[in-house]
Short mmCIF file of C-alpha atoms in Angstrom, two decimals:
data_model
loop_
_atom_site.label_atom_id
_atom_site.label_comp_id
_atom_site.label_asym_id
_atom_site.label_seq_id
_atom_site.Cartn_x
_atom_site.Cartn_y
_atom_site.Cartn_z
CA MET G 1 -0.03 -0.14 -0.04
CA ILE G 2 2.73 2.18 0.87
CA GLU G 3 4.51 1.92 -2.44
CA LEU G 4 1.12 2.20 -4.32
CA ASN G 5 0.78 5.28 -2.73
CA LYS G 6 4.08 6.60 -3.61
CA ASP G 7 3.70 5.75 -7.36
CA LEU G 8 0.39 7.29 -7.52
CA GLU G 9 1.83 10.68 -5.74
CA ARG G 10 5.03 10.51 -7.93
CA GLU G 11 2.50 10.42 -11.24
CA ASN G 12 0.23 12.89 -9.78
CA ILE G 13 3.57 15.40 -9.63
CA GLY G 14 4.94 14.40 -12.98
CA ARG G 15 1.18 14.85 -14.83
CA LYS G 16 1.23 18.08 -13.56
CA ALA G 17 4.65 19.59 -14.07
CA SER G 18 4.14 18.24 -17.89
CA MET G 19 0.99 19.76 -18.36
CA VAL G 20 2.38 23.25 -17.07
CA ALA G 21 5.72 23.17 -19.01
CA ILE G 22 3.13 22.25 -22.27
CA SER G 23 0.79 24.61 -21.43
CA GLY G 24 2.93 27.46 -20.48
CA ASN G 25 5.16 26.76 -23.62
CA ILE G 26 1.77 27.08 -26.15
CA LEU G 27 1.05 30.09 -24.60
CA LEU G 28 4.40 31.69 -24.94
CA THR G 29 4.63 30.18 -28.33
CA ILE G 30 1.21 32.17 -29.48
CA PHE G 31 2.32 35.42 -27.80
CA ASN G 32 6.10 35.67 -29.02
CA PHE G 33 4.84 35.13 -32.60
CA ILE G 34 2.20 37.78 -32.31
CA VAL G 35 4.02 40.50 -30.60
CA GLY G 36 6.99 39.49 -32.69
CA THR G 37 5.09 40.14 -35.95
CA LEU G 38 3.48 43.49 -34.67
CA SER G 39 6.54 44.71 -33.50
CA GLY G 40 8.96 43.76 -36.25
CA SER G 41 11.37 41.72 -34.17
CA THR G 42 12.53 38.48 -36.05
CA ALA G 43 14.40 37.63 -32.97
CA LEU G 44 11.29 37.17 -31.35
CA VAL G 45 9.51 35.42 -34.22
CA ALA G 46 12.58 32.71 -33.88
CA GLU G 47 12.16 32.63 -30.26
CA ALA G 48 8.49 31.64 -31.10
CA ALA G 49 10.09 28.92 -33.56
CA HIS G 50 12.33 28.05 -30.26
CA THR G 51 9.47 27.66 -27.64
CA LEU G 52 7.64 25.64 -30.09
CA SER G 53 10.21 23.19 -30.06
CA ASP G 54 10.12 23.51 -26.10
CA VAL G 55 6.44 21.95 -26.83
CA ILE G 56 7.55 19.08 -28.24
CA THR G 57 10.02 18.15 -25.76
CA SER G 58 8.12 19.09 -23.02
CA ILE G 59 5.68 16.65 -24.92
CA LEU G 60 8.62 14.07 -25.22
CA ALA G 61 9.53 14.24 -21.57
CA PHE G 62 6.11 13.53 -20.37
CA VAL G 63 5.71 10.33 -23.02
CA GLY G 64 8.95 9.21 -21.33
CA PHE G 65 8.06 10.15 -17.76
CA LYS G 66 4.70 7.89 -18.61
CA ILE G 67 6.53 4.81 -20.16
CA GLY G 68 8.96 4.64 -16.98
CA MET G 69 5.81 4.90 -14.81
CA LYS G 70 4.53 1.82 -16.21
CA PRO G 71 5.15 -1.79 -14.01
CA ALA G 72 7.52 -4.73 -14.68
CA ASP G 73 6.22 -6.93 -17.21
CA ARG G 74 7.31 -10.24 -18.47
CA ASP G 75 9.48 -8.67 -20.83
CA HIS G 76 10.50 -6.24 -18.75
CA GLN G 77 11.04 -7.57 -15.51
CA TYR G 78 13.41 -4.54 -13.93
CA GLY G 79 10.19 -2.14 -15.03
CA HIS G 80 10.60 0.61 -17.58
CA GLY G 81 12.43 3.40 -15.68
CA ARG G 82 14.85 3.75 -18.40
CA ALA G 83 12.70 5.05 -20.73
CA GLU G 84 13.06 8.57 -19.07
CA PRO G 85 16.88 8.74 -19.21
CA ILE G 86 16.27 7.97 -22.91
CA ALA G 87 13.91 10.49 -23.31
CA GLY G 88 16.55 13.19 -21.82
CA LEU G 89 18.94 12.13 -24.31
CA ILE G 90 16.09 12.51 -27.34
CA ILE G 91 15.88 16.08 -25.79
CA VAL G 92 19.84 16.63 -25.94
CA VAL G 93 19.32 15.78 -29.92
CA PHE G 94 16.78 19.23 -29.83
CA LEU G 95 19.01 21.38 -27.60
CA VAL G 96 22.09 20.57 -30.47
CA VAL G 97 19.64 21.52 -33.27
CA VAL G 98 18.55 24.85 -31.36
CA ALA G 99 22.17 25.80 -30.96
CA TYR G 100 22.86 25.26 -34.70
CA GLU G 101 20.07 26.99 -35.47
CA ILE G 102 21.45 29.76 -33.48
CA LEU G 103 24.72 29.61 -34.87
CA SER G 104 23.09 29.52 -38.08
CA ASP G 105 21.58 32.62 -37.86
CA VAL G 106 24.68 34.21 -36.43
CA TYR G 107 26.72 33.22 -39.48
CA VAL G 108 24.26 34.69 -41.76
CA LYS G 109 24.28 37.94 -39.64
CA LEU G 110 28.22 38.42 -39.25
CA LEU G 111 29.61 36.68 -42.43
CA MET G 112 26.85 37.76 -45.03
CA ASN G 113 26.59 41.39 -43.66
CA GLU G 114 23.06 41.67 -42.70
CA SER G 115 21.74 44.65 -41.13
CA LEU G 116 19.79 44.60 -37.90
CA GLN G 117 16.34 46.04 -37.96
CA ALA G 118 15.39 47.96 -34.71
CA PRO G 119 12.25 46.15 -33.76
CA ASP G 120 9.42 48.26 -31.54
CA TRP G 121 9.78 48.44 -27.96
CA THR G 122 7.11 45.94 -27.31
CA ALA G 123 9.16 42.98 -28.45
CA ALA G 124 11.76 44.32 -25.45
CA GLY G 125 8.37 43.88 -23.18
CA MET G 126 7.44 40.52 -24.48
CA ALA G 127 10.61 39.60 -23.84
CA VAL G 128 11.13 40.29 -20.12
CA ILE G 129 7.78 38.39 -19.55
CA GLY G 130 9.30 35.52 -21.42
CA MET G 131 12.34 35.57 -18.76
CA ILE G 132 10.23 35.79 -16.03
CA VAL G 133 7.52 32.97 -17.46
CA ASN G 134 10.63 30.66 -18.47
CA TYR G 135 12.24 31.04 -15.05
CA ALA G 136 9.07 30.13 -13.12
CA MET G 137 8.72 26.95 -15.24
CA THR G 138 12.27 25.70 -15.15
CA THR G 139 12.39 26.08 -11.43
CA TYR G 140 9.23 24.21 -10.92
CA LEU G 141 10.06 21.63 -13.37
CA ILE G 142 13.61 21.02 -11.93
CA ARG G 143 12.27 21.18 -8.30
CA SER G 144 9.46 18.58 -9.14
CA GLY G 145 11.88 16.21 -11.58
CA LYS G 146 14.44 15.92 -8.14
CA LYS G 147 11.49 15.30 -6.02
CA ILE G 148 10.15 12.68 -7.79
CA ASN G 149 13.60 11.64 -9.22
CA SER G 150 12.74 11.85 -12.79
CA PRO G 151 15.61 12.30 -15.41
CA ALA G 152 12.98 13.17 -18.10
CA LEU G 153 11.36 16.13 -16.35
CA ILE G 154 15.05 17.32 -14.90
CA ALA G 155 16.46 17.35 -18.51
CA ASP G 156 12.95 19.14 -19.74
CA GLY G 157 13.76 21.84 -16.79
CA GLN G 158 17.27 22.06 -18.31
CA HIS G 159 16.00 22.60 -21.75
CA GLN G 160 13.59 25.39 -20.53
CA LYS G 161 16.68 27.17 -18.85
CA VAL G 162 18.14 28.07 -22.06
CA ASP G 163 15.04 29.95 -22.69
CA ILE G 164 15.80 32.56 -20.10
CA PHE G 165 18.73 33.42 -21.90
CA SER G 166 17.32 33.11 -25.20
CA CYS G 167 14.82 35.76 -24.07
CA GLY G 168 17.45 37.99 -22.44
CA ALA G 169 19.21 38.06 -25.66
CA VAL G 170 16.20 39.07 -27.45
CA LEU G 171 15.75 42.24 -25.11
CA VAL G 172 19.43 42.75 -25.36
CA GLY G 173 19.24 42.78 -29.06
CA VAL G 174 16.12 45.16 -28.94
CA ILE G 175 18.16 47.33 -27.12
CA GLY G 176 21.33 47.43 -29.19
CA ALA G 177 19.25 47.55 -32.30
CA GLN G 178 17.57 51.03 -31.03
CA MET G 179 21.14 52.26 -29.75
CA GLY G 180 22.86 51.45 -33.19
CA PHE G 181 24.87 48.73 -31.91
CA THR G 182 24.02 46.32 -34.70
CA LEU G 183 26.51 43.63 -33.68
CA LEU G 184 25.22 43.11 -30.66
CA ASP G 185 22.39 40.73 -30.87
CA PRO G 186 24.51 38.39 -33.03
CA ILE G 187 27.21 38.27 -30.55
CA VAL G 188 25.07 37.75 -27.34
CA ALA G 189 23.19 35.30 -29.71
CA MET G 190 26.86 33.08 -30.06
CA PHE G 191 26.65 32.99 -26.24
CA ILE G 192 23.50 31.70 -26.19
CA ALA G 193 24.40 28.89 -28.35
CA ILE G 194 27.20 28.03 -26.36
CA MET G 195 25.58 27.95 -23.12
CA VAL G 196 22.72 25.48 -25.15
CA LEU G 197 25.06 23.37 -26.15
CA ARG G 198 26.91 23.20 -22.53
CA THR G 199 23.48 22.23 -21.24
CA ALA G 200 23.35 19.48 -23.99
CA PHE G 201 26.34 18.18 -22.38
CA VAL G 202 25.39 18.25 -18.98
CA VAL G 203 21.91 17.01 -19.88
CA ALA G 204 23.82 14.28 -21.96
CA ARG G 205 26.06 13.01 -19.36
CA ASP G 206 23.65 12.78 -16.44
CA ASN G 207 21.26 10.64 -18.40
CA ILE G 208 24.01 8.40 -20.41
CA ASN G 209 25.31 7.99 -16.29
CA THR G 210 21.62 6.87 -15.55
CA ILE G 211 21.54 4.38 -18.30
CA MET G 212 24.75 2.89 -17.41
CA GLY G 213 23.88 2.18 -13.89
CA LYS G 214 25.87 4.82 -11.97
CA LEU G 215 25.10 5.07 -8.41
CA PRO G 216 22.38 7.66 -7.66
CA SER G 217 24.65 9.13 -4.62
CA GLU G 218 26.97 7.90 -2.17
CA GLU G 219 24.47 8.63 0.74
CA ILE G 220 21.80 5.93 -0.38
CA LEU G 221 24.37 3.24 0.58
CA GLU G 222 24.11 4.48 4.06
CA GLU G 223 20.56 4.40 3.78
CA ILE G 224 20.14 1.23 2.84
CA ARG G 225 22.63 -0.06 5.53
CA ALA G 226 20.77 2.04 8.23
CA ALA G 227 17.28 0.33 6.85
CA ALA G 228 18.66 -3.26 6.98
CA MET G 229 20.29 -2.39 10.39
CA SER G 230 17.10 -1.48 11.88
CA VAL G 231 15.79 -5.44 12.03
CA GLU G 232 16.60 -6.09 15.23
CA GLU G 233 17.87 -9.74 14.12
CA VAL G 234 20.38 -8.28 11.68
CA LYS G 235 24.04 -8.24 13.06
CA GLY G 236 25.96 -7.02 9.79
CA VAL G 237 25.71 -5.76 6.18
CA HIS G 238 27.98 -6.00 3.42
CA ASP G 239 28.37 -6.74 -0.47
CA LEU G 240 25.95 -3.73 -0.97
CA ARG G 241 25.08 -2.66 -4.69
CA VAL G 242 22.90 -0.67 -6.32
CA ASN G 243 21.81 -0.16 -9.96
CA ASN G 244 20.39 2.55 -11.15
CA MET G 245 17.06 2.67 -13.45
CA GLY G 246 16.01 6.09 -14.00
CA PRO G 247 13.43 7.13 -11.72
CA TYR G 248 14.06 3.73 -9.63
CA ALA G 249 17.15 1.62 -8.48
CA SER G 250 17.35 -1.80 -7.49
CA ALA G 251 19.69 -2.97 -4.28
CA GLU G 252 21.07 -6.09 -3.86
CA LEU G 253 22.71 -6.88 -0.33
CA HIS G 254 24.10 -9.87 1.71
CA ILE G 255 22.71 -9.84 5.47
CA GLU G 256 24.30 -11.19 8.10
CA LEU G 257 22.48 -13.28 10.63
CA ASP G 258 22.72 -15.66 13.79
CA GLY G 259 24.33 -18.99 12.17
CA ASP G 260 21.60 -21.04 14.40
CA LEU G 261 18.37 -19.67 13.02
CA LYS G 262 16.35 -21.89 10.72
CA LEU G 263 15.89 -21.68 6.94
CA ARG G 264 12.48 -20.61 7.60
CA GLU G 265 13.18 -17.54 10.21
CA SER G 266 16.15 -16.30 8.03
CA HIS G 267 13.96 -16.35 5.03
CA GLU G 268 11.36 -14.43 7.07
CA ILE G 269 13.92 -11.82 8.48
CA SER G 270 15.30 -11.23 4.70
CA HIS G 271 11.42 -10.26 3.69
CA LYS G 272 11.91 -7.65 6.66
CA VAL G 273 14.37 -6.26 5.49
CA GLU G 274 13.55 -5.95 1.83
CA LYS G 275 10.73 -4.43 2.91
CA GLN G 276 12.18 -1.55 5.06
CA VAL G 277 14.60 -1.16 2.58
CA ILE G 278 11.96 -0.36 -0.20
CA ASN G 279 9.57 1.73 2.19
CA ASN G 280 12.45 3.50 3.74
CA VAL G 281 15.00 4.53 0.94
CA GLY G 282 13.26 6.63 -1.56
CA PRO G 283 14.52 5.67 -5.29
CA ILE G 284 15.23 1.80 -4.29
CA LYS G 285 12.01 -0.03 -5.75
CA MET G 286 13.42 -3.58 -5.66
CA ALA G 287 15.97 -4.96 -3.09
CA ILE G 288 17.46 -8.62 -3.07
CA VAL G 289 18.60 -10.10 0.44
CA HIS G 290 20.75 -12.71 0.98
CA THR G 291 21.55 -14.32 4.33
CA CYS G 292 24.74 -15.01 5.48
CA PRO G 293 25.66 -16.57 9.02
CA PHE G 294 27.09 -13.90 11.43
CA GLU G 295 30.40 -15.98 12.48
CA ASP G 296 31.52 -17.18 9.26
CA GLY G 297 30.62 -14.01 6.65
CA CYS G 298 29.67 -14.71 3.15
CA GLU G 299 31.61 -15.13 0.34
CA GLU G 300 31.39 -14.03 -3.09
#
């Protein structure tokens, strides 16, 4: 029952965060396009196209999250959790594409000598609104992703963070164009492209590490050990391993028990330890517990 409640809470938080991201990006896309067209800001129209890509990545993150929530089955006996870091890697592809588009625009403006037209100040106001909204969505997505240990939501939040700098570039570009500094916009855009690529690298590294089963944190080992030792009959814990599967992880550990215990008693204690680990250590969804006599230890 505890595990079911945890899954339900996780699903509710993930769905709400995804819907906020999708709805927010759809509204930003519409307003950026309308204001950009009316004010004559090509940068804001381009930002509308960029925000439209955010809608796609938010949908991808949500799909990855939903697949990751599916329970284990005959073909996927450890569940579908790795769908989330896979969705995170797909988002990386979108980040690289965005960086390429920005650098292509910089190339046109710098090498092709394209002049920068000064847009209306309305575009600057929309850029400020975009920065505020994107900051709020970024903070909410990353916080929600960390709360439920969702690589897909965290990756989407990191992607959303890029839009803060992108809207900042639009703002700087408008101000620079009004003051006659036509080179300011492409220079700032180049900086944003570098930030996008850096974000893509960080997101790719984190999600690849998750797929490779990297330990979620060093503290989790102590939490598992403490949960196992909270069972009165357990004398010691060794050979502890954790396999990261995205939103969840599995644990394998050896517990040391009194050597005079009967097989059935040892078996019951191992089940107690399994429940303690799963119920008290956040990311652990499965636990495999081996029993060993305390006086002899256990050889690999």
